[in-house]
Short mmCIF file of C-alpha atoms and ligand atoms in Angstrom, two decimals:
data_model
loop_
_atom_site.label_atom_id
_atom_site.label_comp_id
_atom_site.label_asym_id
_atom_site.label_seq_id
_atom_site.Cartn_x
_atom_site.Cartn_y
_atom_site.Cartn_z
CA UNK A 1 -23.71 -21.74 27.12
CA UNK A 2 -22.23 -18.42 26.45
CA UNK A 3 -22.46 -16.40 23.21
CA UNK A 4 -19.30 -14.62 22.64
CA UNK A 5 -18.30 -12.24 19.56
CA UNK A 6 -14.80 -12.06 18.62
CA UNK A 7 -12.52 -11.04 15.90
CA UNK A 8 -9.90 -13.09 13.97
CA UNK A 9 -7.66 -11.23 11.96
CA UNK A 10 -6.29 -13.24 8.40
CA UNK A 11 -4.00 -12.26 5.64
CA UNK A 12 -5.40 -12.01 2.07
CA UNK A 13 -3.97 -12.80 -1.29
CA UNK A 14 -6.42 -11.20 -3.76
CA UNK A 15 -5.80 -11.71 -7.71
CA UNK A 16 -4.91 -8.17 -9.34
CA UNK A 17 -8.50 -8.02 -10.18
CA UNK A 18 -9.70 -8.41 -6.95
CA UNK A 19 -7.34 -5.68 -5.73
CA UNK A 20 -8.79 -3.11 -8.42
CA UNK A 21 -12.42 -4.13 -7.07
CA UNK A 22 -11.14 -3.86 -3.20
CA UNK A 23 -9.81 -0.44 -4.05
CA UNK A 24 -12.55 0.26 -5.78
CA UNK A 25 -15.16 -0.47 -2.81
CA UNK A 26 -12.44 1.77 -0.66
CA UNK A 27 -12.96 4.44 -2.98
CA UNK A 28 -16.50 4.23 -2.83
CA UNK A 29 -17.04 3.73 0.91
CA UNK A 30 -14.83 6.82 1.56
CA UNK A 31 -16.85 8.99 -1.10
CA UNK A 32 -20.02 7.93 0.75
CA UNK A 33 -19.02 8.94 4.14
CA UNK A 34 -17.33 11.93 3.11
CA UNK A 35 -20.61 13.10 1.33
CA UNK A 36 -23.04 12.05 4.18
CA UNK A 37 -20.50 13.77 6.57
CA UNK A 38 -20.13 17.00 4.79
CA UNK A 39 -24.07 17.08 4.45
CA UNK A 40 -24.16 16.63 8.35
CA UNK A 41 -21.85 19.12 9.22
CA UNK A 42 -23.58 21.55 7.00
CA UNK A 43 -27.00 21.13 8.55
CA UNK A 44 -25.17 21.21 12.15
CA UNK A 45 -24.23 24.38 11.29
CA UNK A 46 -27.12 25.48 9.95
CA UNK A 47 -29.76 24.27 12.31
CA UNK A 48 -27.40 23.32 15.74
CA UNK A 49 -29.26 25.53 17.85
CA UNK A 50 -32.49 24.00 17.01
CA UNK A 51 -32.86 20.24 17.52
CA UNK A 52 -36.31 20.10 15.72
CA UNK A 53 -34.93 21.25 12.46
CA UNK A 54 -31.95 19.36 12.81
CA UNK A 55 -33.84 15.97 13.49
CA UNK A 56 -36.41 16.24 10.96
CA UNK A 57 -33.92 17.14 7.73
CA UNK A 58 -34.40 14.79 4.88
CA UNK A 59 -31.03 13.48 4.89
CA UNK A 60 -28.94 11.75 2.25
CA UNK A 61 -28.81 8.03 2.32
CA UNK A 62 -26.95 5.44 0.11
CA UNK A 63 -30.10 4.89 -2.19
CA UNK A 64 -29.93 8.44 -3.17
CA UNK A 65 -25.93 9.06 -3.01
CA UNK A 66 -26.01 5.60 -5.95
CA UNK A 67 -28.53 6.96 -7.88
CA UNK A 68 -26.29 10.06 -8.62
CA UNK A 69 -23.06 7.94 -8.97
CA UNK A 70 -24.20 5.01 -10.51
CA UNK A 71 -20.89 3.44 -10.28
CA UNK A 72 -21.48 2.63 -6.85
CA UNK A 73 -23.68 -0.48 -8.09
CA UNK A 74 -20.14 -2.32 -8.84
CA UNK A 75 -19.20 -2.32 -5.44
CA UNK A 76 -20.52 -4.37 -1.93
CA UNK A 77 -24.06 -2.20 -1.38
CA UNK A 78 -23.47 -3.80 1.98
CA UNK A 79 -20.38 -1.73 2.81
CA UNK A 80 -21.83 1.16 1.72
CA UNK A 81 -24.85 0.47 3.66
CA UNK A 82 -22.27 0.03 6.73
CA UNK A 83 -20.36 3.23 5.89
CA UNK A 84 -24.28 4.72 6.46
CA UNK A 85 -24.52 3.24 10.10
CA UNK A 86 -21.20 3.97 11.42
CA UNK A 87 -21.34 7.68 10.50
CA UNK A 88 -24.76 8.10 12.09
CA UNK A 89 -23.85 6.03 14.99
CA UNK A 90 -20.48 8.27 15.08
CA UNK A 91 -23.07 11.36 15.12
CA UNK A 92 -25.02 10.11 17.91
CA UNK A 93 -21.85 9.54 20.04
CA UNK A 94 -20.66 13.14 19.09
CA UNK A 95 -23.93 14.54 20.20
CA UNK A 96 -24.26 12.78 23.58
CA UNK A 97 -20.51 13.99 24.22
CA UNK A 98 -18.55 10.50 24.18
CA UNK A 99 -16.82 11.13 21.10
CA UNK A 100 -15.08 13.88 18.90
CA UNK A 101 -16.67 14.75 15.67
CA UNK A 102 -16.45 12.59 12.86
CA UNK A 103 -13.65 12.92 10.88
CA UNK A 104 -13.15 12.92 6.46
CA UNK A 105 -11.36 9.89 5.16
CA UNK A 106 -8.18 10.40 3.54
CA UNK A 107 -7.33 8.61 0.39
CA UNK A 108 -3.42 8.95 1.62
CA UNK A 109 -3.92 6.71 4.58
CA UNK A 110 -1.86 3.76 4.78
CA UNK A 111 -4.68 1.55 6.03
CA UNK A 112 -7.90 1.52 4.34
CA UNK A 113 -11.14 -0.38 5.10
CA UNK A 114 -14.51 -1.68 4.32
CA UNK A 115 -16.58 -3.79 6.33
CA UNK A 116 -19.74 -5.72 5.16
CA UNK A 117 -22.10 -8.05 7.06
CA UNK A 118 -23.65 -11.27 6.30
CA UNK A 119 -26.55 -11.74 4.33
CA UNK A 120 -27.77 -15.59 3.34
CA UNK A 121 -24.65 -17.07 3.83
CA UNK A 122 -23.18 -14.81 1.48
CA UNK A 123 -19.35 -14.51 3.45
CA UNK A 124 -18.16 -17.78 3.75
CA UNK A 125 -15.03 -20.33 3.87
CA UNK A 126 -14.80 -22.74 1.22
CA UNK A 127 -11.48 -24.54 1.80
CA UNK A 128 -8.44 -22.02 1.78
CA UNK A 129 -10.34 -19.77 0.05
CA UNK A 130 -13.49 -17.12 1.64
CA UNK A 131 -16.29 -16.29 -0.58
CA UNK A 132 -16.75 -12.55 -0.66
CA UNK A 133 -19.80 -10.53 -1.78
CA UNK A 134 -18.82 -8.92 -5.42
CA UNK A 135 -15.47 -10.57 -4.89
CA UNK A 136 -16.02 -13.94 -5.21
CA UNK A 137 -13.63 -16.77 -3.83
CA UNK A 138 -10.73 -14.94 -2.47
CA UNK A 139 -7.47 -16.73 -1.23
CA UNK A 140 -7.12 -16.50 2.60
CA UNK A 141 -3.99 -17.69 5.11
CA UNK A 142 -6.13 -19.43 7.44
CA UNK A 143 -3.24 -20.10 10.42
CA UNK A 144 -5.43 -21.15 12.11
CA UNK A 145 -9.14 -22.38 12.86
CA UNK A 146 -12.63 -20.09 13.17
CA UNK A 147 -13.98 -21.71 16.61
CA UNK A 148 -16.06 -24.75 16.43
CA UNK A 149 -19.54 -23.81 15.80
CA UNK A 150 -18.69 -20.44 15.13
CA UNK A 151 -21.41 -17.75 12.94
CA UNK A 152 -19.92 -15.56 10.74
CA UNK A 153 -21.40 -12.14 11.36
CA UNK A 154 -19.45 -9.68 9.19
CA UNK A 155 -15.95 -9.05 7.60
CA UNK A 156 -13.87 -5.85 7.54
CA UNK A 157 -11.21 -5.66 4.74
CA UNK A 158 -8.39 -4.17 4.90
CA UNK A 159 -5.33 -2.77 3.33
CA UNK A 160 -2.43 -1.83 5.71
CA UNK A 161 0.61 -0.87 3.67
CA UNK A 162 0.95 -3.37 0.81
CA UNK A 163 -1.17 -6.25 2.63
CA UNK A 164 -4.41 -7.03 2.67
CA UNK A 165 -6.56 -8.51 5.59
CA UNK A 166 -9.68 -9.75 6.67
CA UNK A 167 -11.27 -9.53 9.88
CA UNK A 168 -14.09 -12.06 10.34
CA UNK A 169 -16.33 -11.30 13.28
CA UNK A 170 -17.81 -14.56 14.67
CA UNK A 171 -20.38 -15.40 16.90
CA UNK A 172 -20.13 -18.88 18.90
CA UNK A 173 -21.67 -20.73 21.85
CA UNK A 174 -19.08 -22.04 24.09
CA UNK A 175 -19.41 -24.54 27.25
CA UNK A 176 -17.56 -22.93 29.66
CA UNK A 177 -15.20 -25.60 31.49
CA UNK A 178 -15.71 -26.46 34.75
CA UNK A 179 -13.59 -24.64 37.15
CA UNK A 180 -10.12 -27.45 37.48
CA UNK A 181 -9.13 -28.12 40.69
CA UNK A 182 -5.42 -26.64 41.55
CA UNK A 183 -2.93 -28.50 41.17
CA UNK A 184 0.13 -25.84 39.70
CA UNK A 185 -0.16 -22.28 40.55
CA UNK A 186 2.47 -19.32 39.25
CA UNK A 187 2.96 -15.50 39.95
CA UNK A 188 4.19 -13.08 37.01
CA UNK A 189 6.45 -10.21 38.07
CA UNK A 190 6.36 -7.75 34.77
CA UNK A 191 9.60 -6.51 33.98
CA UNK A 192 11.02 -4.00 30.74
CA UNK A 193 13.43 -6.99 30.08
CA UNK A 194 11.86 -10.10 28.74
CA UNK A 195 8.45 -9.41 30.15
CA UNK A 196 8.42 -11.16 32.98
CA UNK A 197 9.83 -13.24 35.41
CA UNK A 198 7.72 -16.00 36.54
CA UNK A 199 7.83 -17.36 40.66
CA UNK A 200 10.05 -20.55 39.43
CA UNK A 201 12.92 -18.47 38.31
CA UNK A 202 11.91 -18.62 34.14
CA UNK A 203 12.12 -15.38 32.21
CA UNK A 204 9.66 -15.08 28.81
CA UNK A 205 12.71 -14.07 27.49
CA UNK A 206 10.79 -11.38 24.86
CA UNK A 207 13.09 -11.93 22.32
CA UNK A 208 15.41 -9.22 21.05
CA UNK A 209 14.66 -9.32 16.99
CA UNK A 210 12.05 -6.60 18.45
CA UNK A 211 14.29 -4.31 19.93
CA UNK A 212 16.16 -4.75 16.33
CA UNK A 213 13.52 -3.49 14.36
CA UNK A 214 12.65 -1.15 16.87
CA UNK A 215 15.96 0.49 15.75
CA UNK A 216 15.36 0.24 12.37
CA UNK A 217 11.56 1.65 12.66
CA UNK A 218 13.53 4.78 14.28
CA UNK A 219 15.85 4.94 11.26
CA UNK A 220 13.14 4.64 8.51
CA UNK A 221 11.31 7.50 10.51
CA UNK A 222 14.42 9.66 10.00
CA UNK A 223 14.59 8.86 6.86
CA UNK A 224 10.19 9.86 6.32
CA UNK A 225 11.21 13.05 8.17
CA UNK A 226 14.12 14.33 6.27
CA UNK A 227 11.91 13.86 2.83
CA UNK A 228 9.99 16.77 1.38
CA UNK A 229 6.39 15.78 2.41
CA UNK A 230 3.98 14.31 -0.02
CA UNK A 231 6.40 13.92 -2.79
CA UNK A 232 6.70 10.65 -4.28
CA UNK A 233 9.40 9.77 -2.15
CA UNK A 234 7.99 10.69 0.77
CA UNK A 235 4.79 8.69 0.34
CA UNK A 236 6.84 5.27 -0.57
CA UNK A 237 8.81 6.11 2.36
CA UNK A 238 5.50 6.57 4.40
CA UNK A 239 4.23 3.16 3.32
CA UNK A 240 7.74 1.14 3.67
CA UNK A 241 7.59 2.73 7.36
CA UNK A 242 3.80 1.36 8.02
CA UNK A 243 4.90 -1.97 6.82
CA UNK A 244 7.32 -2.11 9.15
CA UNK A 245 4.86 -1.00 11.67
CA UNK A 246 2.67 -3.79 10.92
CA UNK A 247 5.39 -6.70 10.97
CA UNK A 248 6.98 -5.34 14.37
CA UNK A 249 2.92 -5.59 15.54
CA UNK A 250 2.71 -9.10 14.21
CA UNK A 251 5.73 -10.16 15.58
CA UNK A 252 4.73 -9.04 18.89
CA UNK A 253 1.37 -10.45 19.11
CA UNK A 254 2.79 -13.64 18.25
CA UNK A 255 5.09 -13.62 20.77
CA UNK A 256 2.35 -12.98 23.27
CA UNK A 257 -0.03 -15.36 22.26
CA UNK A 258 2.40 -18.20 22.03
CA UNK A 259 3.46 -17.24 25.47
CA UNK A 260 0.47 -16.90 27.44
CA UNK A 261 -0.69 -19.62 25.42
CA UNK A 262 2.10 -21.75 27.09
CA UNK A 263 1.03 -20.21 30.95
CA UNK A 264 -2.32 -21.41 30.64
CA UNK A 265 -1.78 -24.97 29.47
CA UNK A 266 0.83 -25.90 31.84
CA UNK A 267 -0.89 -23.52 35.06
CA UNK A 268 -4.51 -23.65 36.62
CA UNK A 269 -3.65 -20.61 38.53
CA UNK A 270 -1.68 -17.20 37.18
CA UNK A 271 -1.27 -14.44 39.78
CA UNK A 272 -0.03 -11.02 38.00
CA UNK A 273 0.04 -7.19 38.75
CA UNK A 274 -2.85 -5.37 38.34
CA UNK A 275 -1.70 -3.08 35.16
CA UNK A 276 -1.47 0.51 36.28
CA UNK A 277 1.21 1.44 33.73
CA UNK A 278 1.70 5.17 35.49
CA UNK A 279 2.81 3.34 39.20
CA UNK A 280 4.45 0.67 37.44
CA UNK A 281 6.15 2.95 35.40
CA UNK A 282 7.41 4.68 38.84
CA UNK A 283 8.61 1.45 40.30
CA UNK A 284 10.22 -0.57 37.90
CA UNK A 285 11.84 1.99 35.34
CA UNK A 286 8.98 1.34 32.38
CA UNK A 287 9.07 3.67 29.62
CA UNK A 288 5.66 3.63 29.04
CA UNK A 289 5.42 4.07 25.70
CA UNK A 290 7.27 0.96 25.02
CA UNK A 291 5.72 -0.79 27.49
CA UNK A 292 1.68 0.05 27.65
CA UNK A 293 0.63 -2.19 24.11
CA UNK A 294 2.93 -5.03 25.32
CA UNK A 295 1.46 -5.52 28.98
CA UNK A 296 -2.10 -4.74 27.84
CA UNK A 297 -2.29 -7.24 25.43
CA UNK A 298 -0.68 -10.11 27.36
CA UNK A 299 -2.96 -9.50 30.48
CA UNK A 300 -6.03 -9.65 27.56
CA UNK A 301 -4.61 -12.71 26.23
CA UNK A 302 -4.40 -14.40 29.46
CA UNK A 303 -7.51 -13.15 30.95
CA UNK A 304 -9.80 -14.69 27.73
CA UNK A 305 -7.62 -17.76 27.48
CA UNK A 306 -7.36 -18.74 31.19
CA UNK A 307 -11.48 -17.82 31.05
CA UNK A 308 -11.81 -20.32 27.75
CA UNK A 309 -10.12 -23.26 29.61
CA UNK A 310 -11.49 -22.88 33.22
CA UNK A 311 -8.49 -21.50 34.91
CA UNK A 312 -8.10 -18.99 37.34
CA UNK A 313 -6.41 -15.96 36.34
CA UNK A 314 -5.73 -13.22 39.78
CA UNK A 315 -4.64 -9.91 39.69
CA UNK A 316 -2.98 -8.75 42.98
CA UNK A 317 -4.16 -5.46 43.96
CA UNK A 318 -2.05 -2.67 42.77
CA UNK A 319 -0.54 -1.11 45.83
CA UNK A 320 0.86 -4.81 47.38
CA UNK A 321 4.33 -4.35 47.98
CA UNK A 322 5.44 -6.96 46.01
CA UNK A 323 9.07 -5.80 45.31
CA UNK A 324 9.53 -4.61 48.85
CA UNK A 325 8.14 -7.56 50.98
CA UNK A 326 10.92 -10.19 51.67
CA UNK A 327 9.39 -13.54 50.31
CA UNK A 328 11.08 -15.94 53.04
CA UNK A 329 10.51 -13.84 56.23
CA UNK A 330 7.49 -11.55 55.11
CA UNK A 331 9.57 -8.16 56.06
CA UNK A 332 9.09 -5.35 54.14
CA UNK A 333 12.35 -3.45 53.16
CA UNK A 334 12.85 -0.46 51.02
CA UNK A 335 14.90 -1.44 47.80
CA UNK A 336 16.16 0.86 45.30
CA UNK A 337 15.21 0.95 41.63
CA UNK A 338 18.86 0.53 40.20
CA UNK A 339 19.47 -2.72 43.00
CA UNK A 340 19.10 -6.08 40.87
CA UNK A 341 19.26 -8.15 44.22
CA UNK A 342 17.18 -8.18 47.35
CA UNK A 343 19.12 -8.42 50.76
CA UNK A 344 17.00 -8.97 53.65
CA UNK A 345 17.91 -8.72 57.03
CA UNK A 346 16.58 -12.18 57.90
CA UNK A 347 19.56 -13.62 55.48
CA UNK A 348 17.54 -13.51 52.72
CA UNK A 349 19.14 -13.03 49.22
CA UNK A 350 17.43 -13.05 45.84
CA UNK A 351 17.16 -11.67 42.28
CA UNK A 352 14.28 -8.84 42.75
CA UNK A 353 12.23 -9.78 40.45
CA UNK A 354 12.06 -13.75 41.63
CA UNK A 355 11.47 -12.44 44.84
CA UNK A 356 8.61 -10.19 43.88
CA UNK A 357 7.16 -13.27 41.75
CA UNK A 358 7.27 -15.42 44.32
CA UNK A 359 5.14 -12.45 46.40
CA UNK A 360 2.72 -12.27 43.82
CA UNK A 361 2.42 -16.08 43.29
CA UNK A 362 1.53 -16.49 47.19
CA UNK A 363 -0.61 -13.39 47.11
CA UNK A 364 -2.78 -14.80 44.73
CA UNK A 365 -3.22 -18.22 46.05
CA UNK A 366 -4.16 -16.31 49.26
CA UNK A 367 -7.47 -14.28 47.35
CA UNK A 368 -8.06 -17.43 45.52
CA UNK A 369 -8.41 -19.36 48.67
CA UNK A 370 -10.37 -15.99 50.00
CA UNK A 371 -12.88 -16.15 46.99
CA UNK A 372 -13.26 -19.52 47.10
CA UNK A 373 -13.65 -20.78 51.07
CA UNK A 374 -13.70 -17.74 52.75
CA UNK A 375 -11.14 -16.53 55.32
CA UNK A 376 -10.96 -19.14 57.08
CA UNK A 377 -9.17 -20.75 54.50
CA UNK A 378 -6.22 -18.49 55.10
CA UNK A 379 -5.62 -19.52 58.73
CA UNK A 380 -2.55 -20.85 57.87
ZN1 ZN B 401 13.78 -11.75 55.03
#
């Protein structure tokens, strides 16, 4: 049995009254954070060189701030405590040099959020509603179920553009599936067009609408750059842009979820390249900015889905010459970036990506066998 923590994001459809309260909570959490931050910054400036004074200072806490601003009693008190704890954490990260100094939160940020924790079952699903502290029952679009036996630990309520979301953090115990016998294996060669080519010659066909959306994004971005900063038209355009960003992000995630789900359901062993985008950009014409999020996400989805199903994901060494090697005779040949077809002196002619995918698939089987049975297994 394994304890796993995972986040699940759902769309929320709050009523007008609930929206008011959510906005009010964003405001209070922001104020709490900014006041605490201002105090910490001032004290740090004063006593930065004297750690004893810095540590012994009697810092503000949510209780004292609430006494000063009684309207804060109207919102979920856990959200305020969480902001305080997050700031303390952010400061210790800053002091141990793992992070930059925390920043002020702005009400102009198109993304606003607060986090609340479960105490005594006060956050729970009831049919198509989510019960949240102070807000009561909020309509939720449960497009997929939480894992069986999961325990709700925390909820982050977020506004991104025009829409409201909740990210539910759940803990669940899952019985790891015993490793299945290998029946079907496949190799994937990541490609800029279409995401990947598999060793059976199928392409993932990354949808065109995604490209269309990117074009639109560029256009809207240009409109924004022509608007006067902080004018009402500018802010409107900024909101439009952030809604579009989110739309694209969701489209992409949806596609990557479906593609990885299909592979994990169909195959027992999936072999991929180790993701080194700088190296891949060199050999494959990848533009890093577009591809990194997609390949990174896709690899992560494959990782946890294969693990959940007791299947295997093998990552091939990044220096393995999958593109240069002939999948028929094993010899290496130079192949230029512009060449779409692999031509070997042995007479083997094949689509470049398919040749690479087959090599990755075979190398994955070898690595798998070596791991499972030792080097004797690859005597063939
Ligand atoms: Zn050959």
